[in-house]
Amino acid sequence: MALEKEKAKEDTVVKIKVDHVCKCYEKNAAATENTKIRVKNISKQFEEEKKDLLFSDNINPDAVIGGDKSAYVLRDVNLEIREGEFHIFLGASGCGKSTLLNIIAGFLETTDGAVFLDGVPVTKPGPERGVVFQNADSSLFPWLSVKKNVEYGLKVKHVAKAERSKIAQECIDLVGLSGNEKKHPIELSGGMKQRVQIARSIASDPEILIMDEPFGALDAQTRRVLQDELIRIWKATGKTILFVTHDIQEAVYLGEKISIFSAAPDAQIVKQVEVPYDYPRELDNEAVSEFTRGVHEALDKAIYAHGREPVDKSNLTKTR
Amino acid sequence: MKKNFTKIGTYILKSSIVTWILLLLIWTLAAKYNTPDFLPNPKVTWDGFLEVLKKGVLWADIKISIQRVLLGFLRGALIAVPLGLLIGRFKVFKWLFEPFISFFRFVPAIGFLSLFLMWFGIGEESKLALITYAVIFPVTVNTIAGVAGIDPVKYQAAESLGASRLQSFLTVTIPGAVPNIFTGLRLGLSSAIISIVGAEMLAASEGLGYLIYTSRMYYRTDWIFVGIVVLGLIGFFADKLLRKVAAGAFRYYGVVDK
Ligand SMILES: Nc1ncnc2c1ncn2[C@@H]1O[C@H](COP(=O)(O)OP(=O)(O)OP(=O)(O)O)[C@@H](O)[C@H]1O
Ligand SMILES: [Mg+2]
């Protein structure tokens, strides 16, 4: 009984939130024509069940240690990303950016709602969604050379050797790694490893590039260089890019559109802003820095959107 | 000048010459207070070594023992590595085989000695079976650990690049487990060498284990020592060789010669 009451209360809360979010979207309703990704009413609660019976499934490591269901990390998130858009997820640490990204990439299941790619629901990872991971050391294959790493996606698709080599070389050149083909990841700097990851994703010619704080671990100098390169690559390939960061400057420097997250639990995208400046952008420019301040304020407001302090990550895994 | 001395000094220490000299010293010292029948000193052992060498049996013993070790090791590895990979990656195999592994790995090969003689006869097969058995467990267990230790992000990367589950098994699971497989093989090799003595103790007419076991009956303690030292040396160099080769061939897989 008490449980049902609790549930009813929760439902009204959700409704209010949905209304709020919907308002944010009215403005973009016109853009639905060339929607590439549509995130519909997604909620996510981590739980212990694993989805795969056959494989010792370390592709989906979303088990909650201890067994309890976690609180809702994401609650009723809606989003549309246009084809060719450079889209940024901006939010405080622990708000669920990676979680939503992993759902879109197909690594995590949703608790509620679905992701549609060109109208087709996403159920598992696929080569049309290239992923550049936060940590290149975990994602690159250390036993393969740079060239072989980049060729990987083509090889599993049985592309002929000569063709494979040609495409891989083009991608290596595109990310500025020419001359390093024979090296192995262990012999590269952090920035170079991220370039390899980008080249490896691009080689499979994905429609979308999903990137989770790819430059987070790099020094400022290298980060700036790679940001410029990414813009260049984006312009050259015309791919849709979904880019996660918690760095406001990075968001403003790179993105066409920024989705701002509130804090978890029950995180949502509470605001979206379009960045109205041409590339390359100058962050020192008065208008741009004014704009950045605005984003900053919006983010602050978003974090406190629930009328409470952002919750520490470690408290989140337990149910209320 | 001084720098050179330090260099030579470190080199000598590193080459473990000091260790060997120390061992010989302790051995000699301990032998001083005992009769050669109880504990022969290095000199006596050396003489014994020359004796068995001259008799011509030592080479034959070494050869047959190495042959058995290698064959048993190879067979064990060929069973254990695929088994470990499958158990590590596929739950069905885990459910089916892991209880087996967890049970039998606590039963030493020697425990099966009489049974294997009964089942496989007194020929080569029973000895090979024993060594194979001894090799399987360390290799399987380490291979399983290797698969479990693979970073899940590597599978995510592979699958988002279009790899099927089978392809990710071939291209991520297998290479990713290599460092642990190698550790397992090293342990397996030592298991093989250890169990050779047991295997040759019963129903063998040659081999280092046979030498060690039968020397007892002639009160030739020095020959026992010859057998022990030779066995140790074989293990020592086999392990060194395995490490060198693996570290060379699988450097980028994360195998290090340490
Ligand atoms: N496997 C899990 N089990 C339970 N809770 C989890 C799990 N993974 C993440 N969470 C929780 O979900 C929330 C969102 O995590 P997520 O990694 O998506 O955050 P993020 O926005 O990417 O943060 P950051 O910017 O630090 O990377 C966190 O508060 C975390 O505690
Ligand atoms: Mg994250």
Short mmCIF file of C-alpha atoms in Angstrom, two decimals, chain B:
data_model
loop_
_atom_site.label_atom_id
_atom_site.label_comp_id
_atom_site.label_asym_id
_atom_site.label_seq_id
_atom_site.Cartn_x
_atom_site.Cartn_y
_atom_site.Cartn_z
CA MET B 1 87.48 3.50 -13.02
CA LYS B 2 85.28 3.37 -9.97
CA LYS B 3 82.23 3.51 -12.16
CA ASN B 4 83.45 0.45 -14.01
CA PHE B 5 83.78 -1.49 -10.80
CA THR B 6 80.24 -0.66 -9.79
CA LYS B 7 79.11 -1.75 -13.20
CA ILE B 8 80.90 -5.06 -12.95
CA GLY B 9 79.62 -5.45 -9.41
CA THR B 10 76.00 -5.01 -10.40
CA TYR B 11 76.51 -7.31 -13.33
CA ILE B 12 77.86 -10.07 -11.13
CA LEU B 13 75.03 -9.67 -8.64
CA LYS B 14 72.44 -9.62 -11.38
CA SER B 15 73.81 -12.72 -13.06
CA SER B 16 73.08 -14.55 -9.78
CA ILE B 17 76.61 -15.96 -9.66
CA VAL B 18 76.80 -14.88 -6.04
CA THR B 19 73.68 -16.85 -5.24
CA TRP B 20 75.13 -20.00 -6.74
CA ILE B 21 78.43 -19.61 -4.94
CA LEU B 22 76.57 -19.09 -1.69
CA LEU B 23 74.51 -22.19 -2.26
CA LEU B 24 77.59 -24.27 -2.99
CA LEU B 25 79.26 -22.91 0.16
CA ILE B 26 76.32 -23.79 2.39
CA TRP B 27 76.09 -27.19 0.77
CA THR B 28 79.79 -27.86 1.29
CA LEU B 29 79.60 -26.67 4.86
CA ALA B 30 76.58 -28.80 5.66
CA ALA B 31 78.20 -31.83 4.06
CA LYS B 32 81.29 -31.36 6.21
CA TYR B 33 79.37 -32.43 9.29
CA ASN B 34 77.70 -35.42 7.64
CA THR B 35 78.75 -38.64 6.00
CA PRO B 36 78.68 -38.74 2.18
CA ASP B 37 75.98 -41.40 2.36
CA PHE B 38 73.79 -38.98 4.24
CA LEU B 39 74.71 -35.76 2.47
CA PRO B 40 77.39 -35.88 -0.22
CA ASN B 41 79.32 -32.68 -0.79
CA PRO B 42 79.55 -30.99 -4.22
CA LYS B 43 82.80 -32.72 -5.03
CA VAL B 44 81.39 -36.17 -4.34
CA THR B 45 78.31 -35.31 -6.33
CA TRP B 46 80.44 -34.15 -9.22
CA ASP B 47 82.32 -37.44 -9.16
CA GLY B 48 79.02 -39.28 -9.09
CA PHE B 49 77.94 -37.17 -12.01
CA LEU B 50 81.01 -38.16 -14.02
CA GLU B 51 80.38 -41.76 -13.07
CA VAL B 52 76.80 -41.91 -14.34
CA LEU B 53 77.87 -39.91 -17.34
CA LYS B 54 80.56 -42.47 -18.15
CA LYS B 55 78.16 -45.32 -17.66
CA GLY B 56 76.24 -43.64 -20.45
CA VAL B 57 72.88 -43.77 -18.68
CA LEU B 58 72.64 -40.11 -17.72
CA TRP B 59 72.15 -38.80 -21.23
CA ALA B 60 69.52 -41.38 -21.91
CA ASP B 61 67.79 -40.49 -18.65
CA ILE B 62 67.87 -36.79 -19.41
CA LYS B 63 66.65 -37.32 -22.94
CA ILE B 64 63.70 -39.48 -22.05
CA SER B 65 62.69 -37.24 -19.16
CA ILE B 66 62.80 -34.09 -21.27
CA GLN B 67 60.87 -35.87 -23.97
CA ARG B 68 58.17 -36.90 -21.53
CA VAL B 69 58.01 -33.45 -19.97
CA LEU B 70 57.71 -31.73 -23.33
CA LEU B 71 55.11 -34.12 -24.66
CA GLY B 72 53.03 -34.00 -21.51
CA PHE B 73 53.39 -30.24 -21.31
CA LEU B 74 52.33 -29.79 -24.91
CA ARG B 75 49.34 -32.04 -24.52
CA GLY B 76 48.32 -30.34 -21.31
CA ALA B 77 48.67 -26.89 -22.84
CA LEU B 78 46.71 -27.87 -25.94
CA ILE B 79 43.84 -28.97 -23.74
CA ALA B 80 44.08 -26.31 -21.08
CA VAL B 81 44.43 -23.11 -23.10
CA PRO B 82 41.31 -23.61 -25.24
CA LEU B 83 39.45 -24.93 -22.22
CA GLY B 84 40.39 -21.89 -20.15
CA LEU B 85 39.45 -19.51 -22.95
CA LEU B 86 36.05 -21.15 -23.37
CA ILE B 87 35.34 -21.29 -19.66
CA GLY B 88 36.43 -17.69 -19.32
CA ARG B 89 34.25 -16.38 -22.11
CA PHE B 90 31.20 -18.62 -22.32
CA LYS B 91 28.98 -19.17 -19.37
CA VAL B 92 27.86 -22.57 -20.59
CA PHE B 93 31.41 -23.83 -20.47
CA LYS B 94 31.89 -22.20 -17.10
CA TRP B 95 28.84 -23.95 -15.70
CA LEU B 96 29.86 -27.26 -17.23
CA PHE B 97 33.55 -27.39 -16.51
CA GLU B 98 34.50 -25.03 -13.76
CA PRO B 99 33.31 -27.32 -10.92
CA PHE B 100 35.55 -30.01 -12.37
CA ILE B 101 38.50 -27.71 -12.41
CA SER B 102 37.85 -26.44 -8.92
CA PHE B 103 37.58 -29.99 -7.65
CA PHE B 104 40.45 -31.74 -9.36
CA ARG B 105 42.97 -28.98 -9.08
CA PHE B 106 43.28 -29.81 -5.41
CA VAL B 107 44.03 -33.45 -6.12
CA PRO B 108 47.73 -33.75 -6.91
CA ALA B 109 48.92 -35.74 -9.88
CA ILE B 110 50.74 -38.13 -7.58
CA GLY B 111 47.39 -39.10 -6.14
CA PHE B 112 46.49 -40.58 -9.49
CA LEU B 113 49.74 -42.49 -9.90
CA SER B 114 48.44 -45.97 -9.21
CA LEU B 115 45.16 -45.32 -10.96
CA PHE B 116 46.87 -44.17 -14.14
CA LEU B 117 49.12 -47.23 -14.07
CA MET B 118 46.03 -49.35 -13.82
CA TRP B 119 44.15 -47.48 -16.52
CA PHE B 120 46.88 -46.72 -18.99
CA GLY B 121 49.27 -49.55 -18.38
CA ILE B 122 52.94 -49.39 -17.51
CA GLY B 123 53.99 -47.91 -20.84
CA GLU B 124 54.58 -44.29 -21.80
CA GLU B 125 50.90 -43.44 -21.77
CA SER B 126 50.47 -43.55 -18.01
CA LYS B 127 53.43 -41.23 -17.50
CA LEU B 128 52.24 -38.80 -20.13
CA ALA B 129 48.76 -38.85 -18.64
CA LEU B 130 50.18 -37.96 -15.26
CA ILE B 131 52.19 -35.03 -16.61
CA THR B 132 49.31 -33.85 -18.76
CA TYR B 133 47.07 -33.90 -15.73
CA ALA B 134 49.58 -31.88 -13.74
CA VAL B 135 49.88 -29.28 -16.49
CA ILE B 136 46.19 -28.77 -17.16
CA PHE B 137 45.21 -27.07 -13.92
CA PRO B 138 47.65 -24.21 -13.56
CA VAL B 139 47.27 -23.39 -17.24
CA THR B 140 43.47 -23.53 -17.22
CA VAL B 141 43.09 -21.52 -14.04
CA ASN B 142 45.46 -18.83 -15.24
CA THR B 143 43.86 -18.67 -18.66
CA ILE B 144 40.46 -18.17 -17.05
CA ALA B 145 41.89 -15.39 -14.92
CA GLY B 146 43.40 -13.86 -18.04
CA VAL B 147 40.06 -13.77 -19.82
CA ALA B 148 38.32 -12.34 -16.77
CA GLY B 149 40.93 -9.61 -16.54
CA ILE B 150 40.39 -8.26 -20.03
CA ASP B 151 39.18 -4.68 -19.96
CA PRO B 152 35.47 -4.68 -20.91
CA VAL B 153 36.07 -1.53 -22.91
CA LYS B 154 38.04 -3.63 -25.39
CA TYR B 155 34.95 -5.70 -26.09
CA GLN B 156 32.88 -2.55 -26.37
CA ALA B 157 35.38 -1.16 -28.85
CA ALA B 158 35.42 -4.36 -30.87
CA GLU B 159 31.64 -4.63 -31.03
CA SER B 160 31.08 -1.01 -31.89
CA LEU B 161 33.54 -1.53 -34.74
CA GLY B 162 31.28 -4.27 -36.02
CA ALA B 163 32.85 -7.39 -34.57
CA SER B 164 30.52 -10.32 -33.93
CA ARG B 165 30.75 -12.21 -30.65
CA LEU B 166 32.79 -14.91 -32.33
CA GLN B 167 35.09 -12.32 -33.85
CA SER B 168 35.55 -10.59 -30.53
CA PHE B 169 36.43 -13.95 -29.01
CA LEU B 170 39.12 -14.46 -31.61
CA THR B 171 40.44 -10.92 -31.69
CA VAL B 172 40.02 -9.72 -28.12
CA THR B 173 39.66 -12.68 -25.77
CA ILE B 174 42.55 -14.72 -27.12
CA PRO B 175 45.20 -12.00 -27.51
CA GLY B 176 44.00 -10.28 -24.36
CA ALA B 177 44.55 -13.38 -22.27
CA VAL B 178 48.07 -13.98 -23.56
CA PRO B 179 50.01 -12.60 -20.56
CA ASN B 180 48.11 -14.83 -18.14
CA ILE B 181 48.25 -17.81 -20.46
CA PHE B 182 51.96 -17.37 -20.44
CA THR B 183 52.09 -17.25 -16.64
CA GLY B 184 50.00 -20.42 -16.64
CA LEU B 185 52.38 -22.10 -19.06
CA ARG B 186 55.34 -21.28 -16.86
CA LEU B 187 53.61 -22.81 -13.86
CA GLY B 188 52.48 -25.71 -16.02
CA LEU B 189 56.03 -26.37 -17.11
CA SER B 190 57.23 -26.52 -13.54
CA SER B 191 54.31 -28.79 -12.68
CA ALA B 192 55.36 -31.06 -15.51
CA ILE B 193 58.93 -31.25 -14.33
CA ILE B 194 57.85 -31.80 -10.76
CA SER B 195 55.52 -34.61 -11.65
CA ILE B 196 58.05 -36.40 -13.87
CA VAL B 197 59.74 -37.76 -10.78
CA GLY B 198 56.52 -39.31 -9.61
CA ALA B 199 55.73 -40.58 -13.06
CA GLU B 200 59.07 -42.31 -13.37
CA MET B 201 59.12 -43.64 -9.86
CA LEU B 202 56.86 -46.52 -10.66
CA ALA B 203 57.13 -48.68 -13.70
CA ALA B 204 59.90 -46.89 -15.52
CA SER B 205 63.25 -48.22 -16.59
CA GLU B 206 64.90 -44.93 -17.39
CA GLY B 207 64.56 -41.22 -16.77
CA LEU B 208 65.75 -38.81 -14.12
CA GLY B 209 62.96 -39.80 -11.76
CA TYR B 210 64.00 -43.40 -12.20
CA LEU B 211 67.60 -42.45 -11.46
CA ILE B 212 66.64 -40.63 -8.29
CA TYR B 213 64.33 -43.37 -7.12
CA THR B 214 66.56 -46.37 -7.83
CA SER B 215 69.76 -44.80 -6.53
CA ARG B 216 68.23 -45.10 -3.11
CA MET B 217 68.39 -48.84 -3.36
CA TYR B 218 72.12 -48.80 -4.08
CA TYR B 219 72.78 -46.29 -1.30
CA ARG B 220 74.12 -43.93 -3.94
CA THR B 221 73.07 -40.68 -2.32
CA ASP B 222 75.41 -38.83 -4.66
CA TRP B 223 73.44 -40.07 -7.66
CA ILE B 224 70.25 -38.85 -6.07
CA PHE B 225 71.89 -35.46 -5.84
CA VAL B 226 72.99 -35.67 -9.46
CA GLY B 227 69.37 -36.33 -10.41
CA ILE B 228 68.12 -33.44 -8.32
CA VAL B 229 70.66 -30.97 -9.63
CA VAL B 230 70.10 -31.96 -13.25
CA LEU B 231 66.34 -31.73 -12.82
CA GLY B 232 66.70 -28.30 -11.27
CA LEU B 233 68.97 -27.14 -14.05
CA ILE B 234 66.59 -28.37 -16.73
CA GLY B 235 63.75 -26.47 -15.09
CA PHE B 236 65.90 -23.40 -14.63
CA PHE B 237 66.92 -23.18 -18.26
CA ALA B 238 63.57 -24.27 -19.66
CA ASP B 239 61.86 -21.46 -17.75
CA LYS B 240 64.49 -18.95 -18.85
CA LEU B 241 64.06 -20.01 -22.45
CA LEU B 242 60.28 -19.86 -22.26
CA ARG B 243 60.43 -16.39 -20.77
CA LYS B 244 62.89 -15.09 -23.33
CA VAL B 245 60.97 -16.47 -26.27
CA ALA B 246 57.59 -15.31 -24.97
CA ALA B 247 58.81 -11.86 -24.02
CA GLY B 248 60.26 -11.51 -27.51
CA ALA B 249 57.28 -12.82 -29.41
CA PHE B 250 54.54 -11.36 -27.23
CA ARG B 251 56.04 -8.09 -26.08
CA TYR B 252 53.10 -6.06 -27.27
CA TYR B 253 50.64 -8.43 -25.65
CA GLY B 254 51.98 -7.36 -22.30
CA VAL B 255 54.30 -10.30 -21.64
CA VAL B 256 57.38 -9.10 -19.80
CA ASP B 257 60.54 -11.02 -19.01
CA LYS B 258 60.90 -10.20 -15.35
#
